[in-house]
Short mmCIF file of C-alpha atoms in Angstrom, two decimals:
data_model
loop_
_atom_site.label_atom_id
_atom_site.label_comp_id
_atom_site.label_asym_id
_atom_site.label_seq_id
_atom_site.Cartn_x
_atom_site.Cartn_y
_atom_site.Cartn_z
CA UNK A 11 -1.63 31.34 9.79
CA UNK A 12 -0.03 27.94 9.35
CA UNK A 13 -0.66 26.18 6.05
CA UNK A 14 -2.14 22.72 6.53
CA UNK A 15 -0.22 19.66 5.43
CA UNK A 16 -1.14 18.47 1.92
CA UNK A 17 -1.68 14.72 1.67
CA UNK A 18 -2.15 12.91 -1.66
CA UNK A 19 -3.91 9.57 -1.36
CA UNK A 20 -5.46 6.97 -3.62
CA UNK A 21 -8.47 4.71 -3.17
CA UNK A 22 -9.58 1.49 -4.85
CA UNK A 23 -13.18 0.83 -5.82
CA UNK A 24 -12.71 -2.92 -6.28
CA UNK A 25 -15.64 -4.21 -8.33
CA UNK A 26 -16.63 -7.89 -8.38
CA UNK A 27 -19.91 -9.51 -9.43
CA UNK A 28 -21.77 -6.19 -9.39
CA UNK A 29 -20.60 -5.26 -5.88
CA UNK A 30 -17.93 -2.86 -4.62
CA UNK A 31 -15.48 -3.49 -1.77
CA UNK A 32 -16.04 -0.96 1.03
CA UNK A 33 -13.79 -0.66 4.09
CA UNK A 34 -14.64 0.70 7.55
CA UNK A 35 -11.95 2.71 9.32
CA UNK A 36 -10.88 1.36 12.69
CA UNK A 37 -11.40 3.08 16.03
CA UNK A 38 -8.79 5.48 17.31
CA UNK A 39 -7.61 7.01 14.05
CA UNK A 40 -8.88 10.00 12.12
CA UNK A 41 -12.38 9.54 10.67
CA UNK A 42 -12.86 6.45 12.87
CA UNK A 43 -15.91 4.39 11.92
CA UNK A 44 -16.33 6.04 8.52
CA UNK A 45 -16.40 3.95 5.38
CA UNK A 46 -13.86 4.47 2.63
CA UNK A 47 -12.33 2.89 -0.42
CA UNK A 48 -9.16 1.07 0.68
CA UNK A 49 -5.88 2.66 -0.31
CA UNK A 50 -3.42 5.13 1.14
CA UNK A 51 -0.69 7.70 0.67
CA UNK A 52 1.29 8.11 -2.53
CA UNK A 53 4.97 7.77 -1.67
CA UNK A 54 7.68 9.90 -3.37
CA UNK A 55 8.53 8.50 -6.80
CA UNK A 56 5.31 6.50 -7.13
CA UNK A 57 2.56 7.05 -9.65
CA UNK A 58 -0.99 6.99 -8.23
CA UNK A 59 -1.57 3.57 -9.81
CA UNK A 60 1.67 2.13 -8.39
CA UNK A 61 0.76 3.50 -4.94
CA UNK A 62 -2.67 1.90 -5.12
CA UNK A 63 -1.31 -1.52 -6.10
CA UNK A 64 1.20 -1.36 -3.22
CA UNK A 65 -1.38 -0.14 -0.68
CA UNK A 66 -3.88 -2.89 -1.55
CA UNK A 67 -1.15 -5.52 -1.24
CA UNK A 68 -0.20 -4.10 2.20
CA UNK A 69 -3.71 -3.40 3.54
CA UNK A 70 -5.77 -6.26 2.11
CA UNK A 71 -3.08 -8.83 1.20
CA UNK A 72 -4.35 -9.18 -2.36
CA UNK A 73 -3.48 -7.87 -5.82
CA UNK A 74 -5.58 -5.61 -8.04
CA UNK A 75 -5.53 -4.35 -11.60
CA UNK A 76 -5.98 -0.57 -11.47
CA UNK A 77 -8.38 0.71 -14.12
CA UNK A 78 -9.92 4.06 -14.97
CA UNK A 79 -10.02 7.03 -12.63
CA UNK A 80 -13.42 7.67 -11.04
CA UNK A 81 -12.91 10.98 -9.22
CA UNK A 82 -10.33 13.24 -7.61
CA UNK A 83 -11.56 15.16 -4.57
CA UNK A 84 -9.87 17.58 -2.21
CA UNK A 85 -11.19 17.86 1.36
CA UNK A 86 -9.89 19.88 4.30
CA UNK A 87 -9.76 18.06 7.62
CA UNK A 88 -8.36 19.09 11.00
CA UNK A 89 -5.13 17.15 10.27
CA UNK A 90 -4.53 18.47 6.74
CA UNK A 91 -5.80 18.90 3.19
CA UNK A 92 -6.39 15.53 1.54
CA UNK A 93 -6.60 14.99 -2.21
CA UNK A 94 -8.10 11.56 -2.88
CA UNK A 95 -7.99 10.02 -6.34
CA UNK A 96 -10.20 6.94 -6.66
CA UNK A 97 -9.86 4.28 -9.36
CA UNK A 98 -11.94 1.32 -10.47
CA UNK A 99 -10.00 -1.88 -9.74
CA UNK A 100 -10.41 -5.57 -10.47
CA UNK A 101 -9.28 -8.24 -8.02
CA UNK A 102 -6.48 -10.29 -9.60
CA UNK A 103 -5.34 -12.52 -6.78
CA UNK A 104 -6.25 -13.23 -3.17
CA UNK A 105 -9.18 -12.52 -0.85
CA UNK A 106 -9.27 -9.18 1.00
CA UNK A 107 -7.99 -9.61 4.57
CA UNK A 108 -8.45 -7.29 7.54
CA UNK A 109 -5.10 -5.77 8.52
CA UNK A 110 -6.00 -2.10 9.14
CA UNK A 111 -9.77 -1.80 8.80
CA UNK A 112 -12.44 -2.75 11.32
CA UNK A 113 -14.54 -4.36 8.58
CA UNK A 114 -14.69 -4.87 4.82
CA UNK A 115 -17.92 -5.54 3.00
CA UNK A 116 -19.00 -6.15 -0.60
CA UNK A 117 -21.86 -3.70 -1.20
CA UNK A 118 -24.11 -3.19 -4.22
CA UNK A 119 -23.89 0.34 -5.66
CA UNK A 120 -27.58 0.85 -4.83
CA UNK A 121 -26.85 0.23 -1.12
CA UNK A 122 -23.63 2.26 -0.84
CA UNK A 123 -25.55 5.36 0.28
CA UNK A 124 -26.60 3.57 3.48
CA UNK A 125 -23.00 3.66 4.78
CA UNK A 126 -21.45 6.67 6.51
CA UNK A 127 -18.64 7.62 4.11
CA UNK A 128 -15.56 9.75 4.76
CA UNK A 129 -16.25 13.12 3.06
CA UNK A 130 -13.49 12.74 0.43
CA UNK A 131 -15.01 9.43 -0.74
CA UNK A 132 -18.55 10.75 -1.31
CA UNK A 133 -18.09 12.09 -4.89
CA UNK A 134 -16.69 8.71 -6.03
CA UNK A 135 -19.58 6.89 -4.33
CA UNK A 136 -22.05 9.10 -6.22
CA UNK A 137 -20.31 8.49 -9.57
CA UNK A 138 -20.27 4.71 -8.98
CA UNK A 139 -23.96 4.76 -8.08
CA UNK A 140 -24.72 6.73 -11.25
CA UNK A 141 -22.71 4.35 -13.43
CA UNK A 142 -24.30 1.19 -12.05
CA UNK A 143 -27.84 2.53 -11.58
CA UNK A 144 -30.46 0.08 -12.84
#
């Protein structure tokens, strides 16, 4: 039996004015149409926080301050085993731009459950909803 590729990724729960930035994956890739927290792979030599700052600059053309860790989740997919570590982030500079995602949307924590999330993102969504519950 072949061992699946292990992929370490980071995600940013960018919080602004009581809403969280959510990103919809584009068509054609893995998990197409699912919602996720923007981010990406940790490159060799990078810390998770450094990777997240770089990924947000590349994907959304803006800068964030990476805060506390929300959750770390491991999910097995057909293409490999993904470990996603999600962090709270604050927008420092710029307005999120679409470069990779089909859509980005600012969503209140109460409404986040209405989106179809990638499985690895679900535990972080639940923790955010619990933290910001009225």
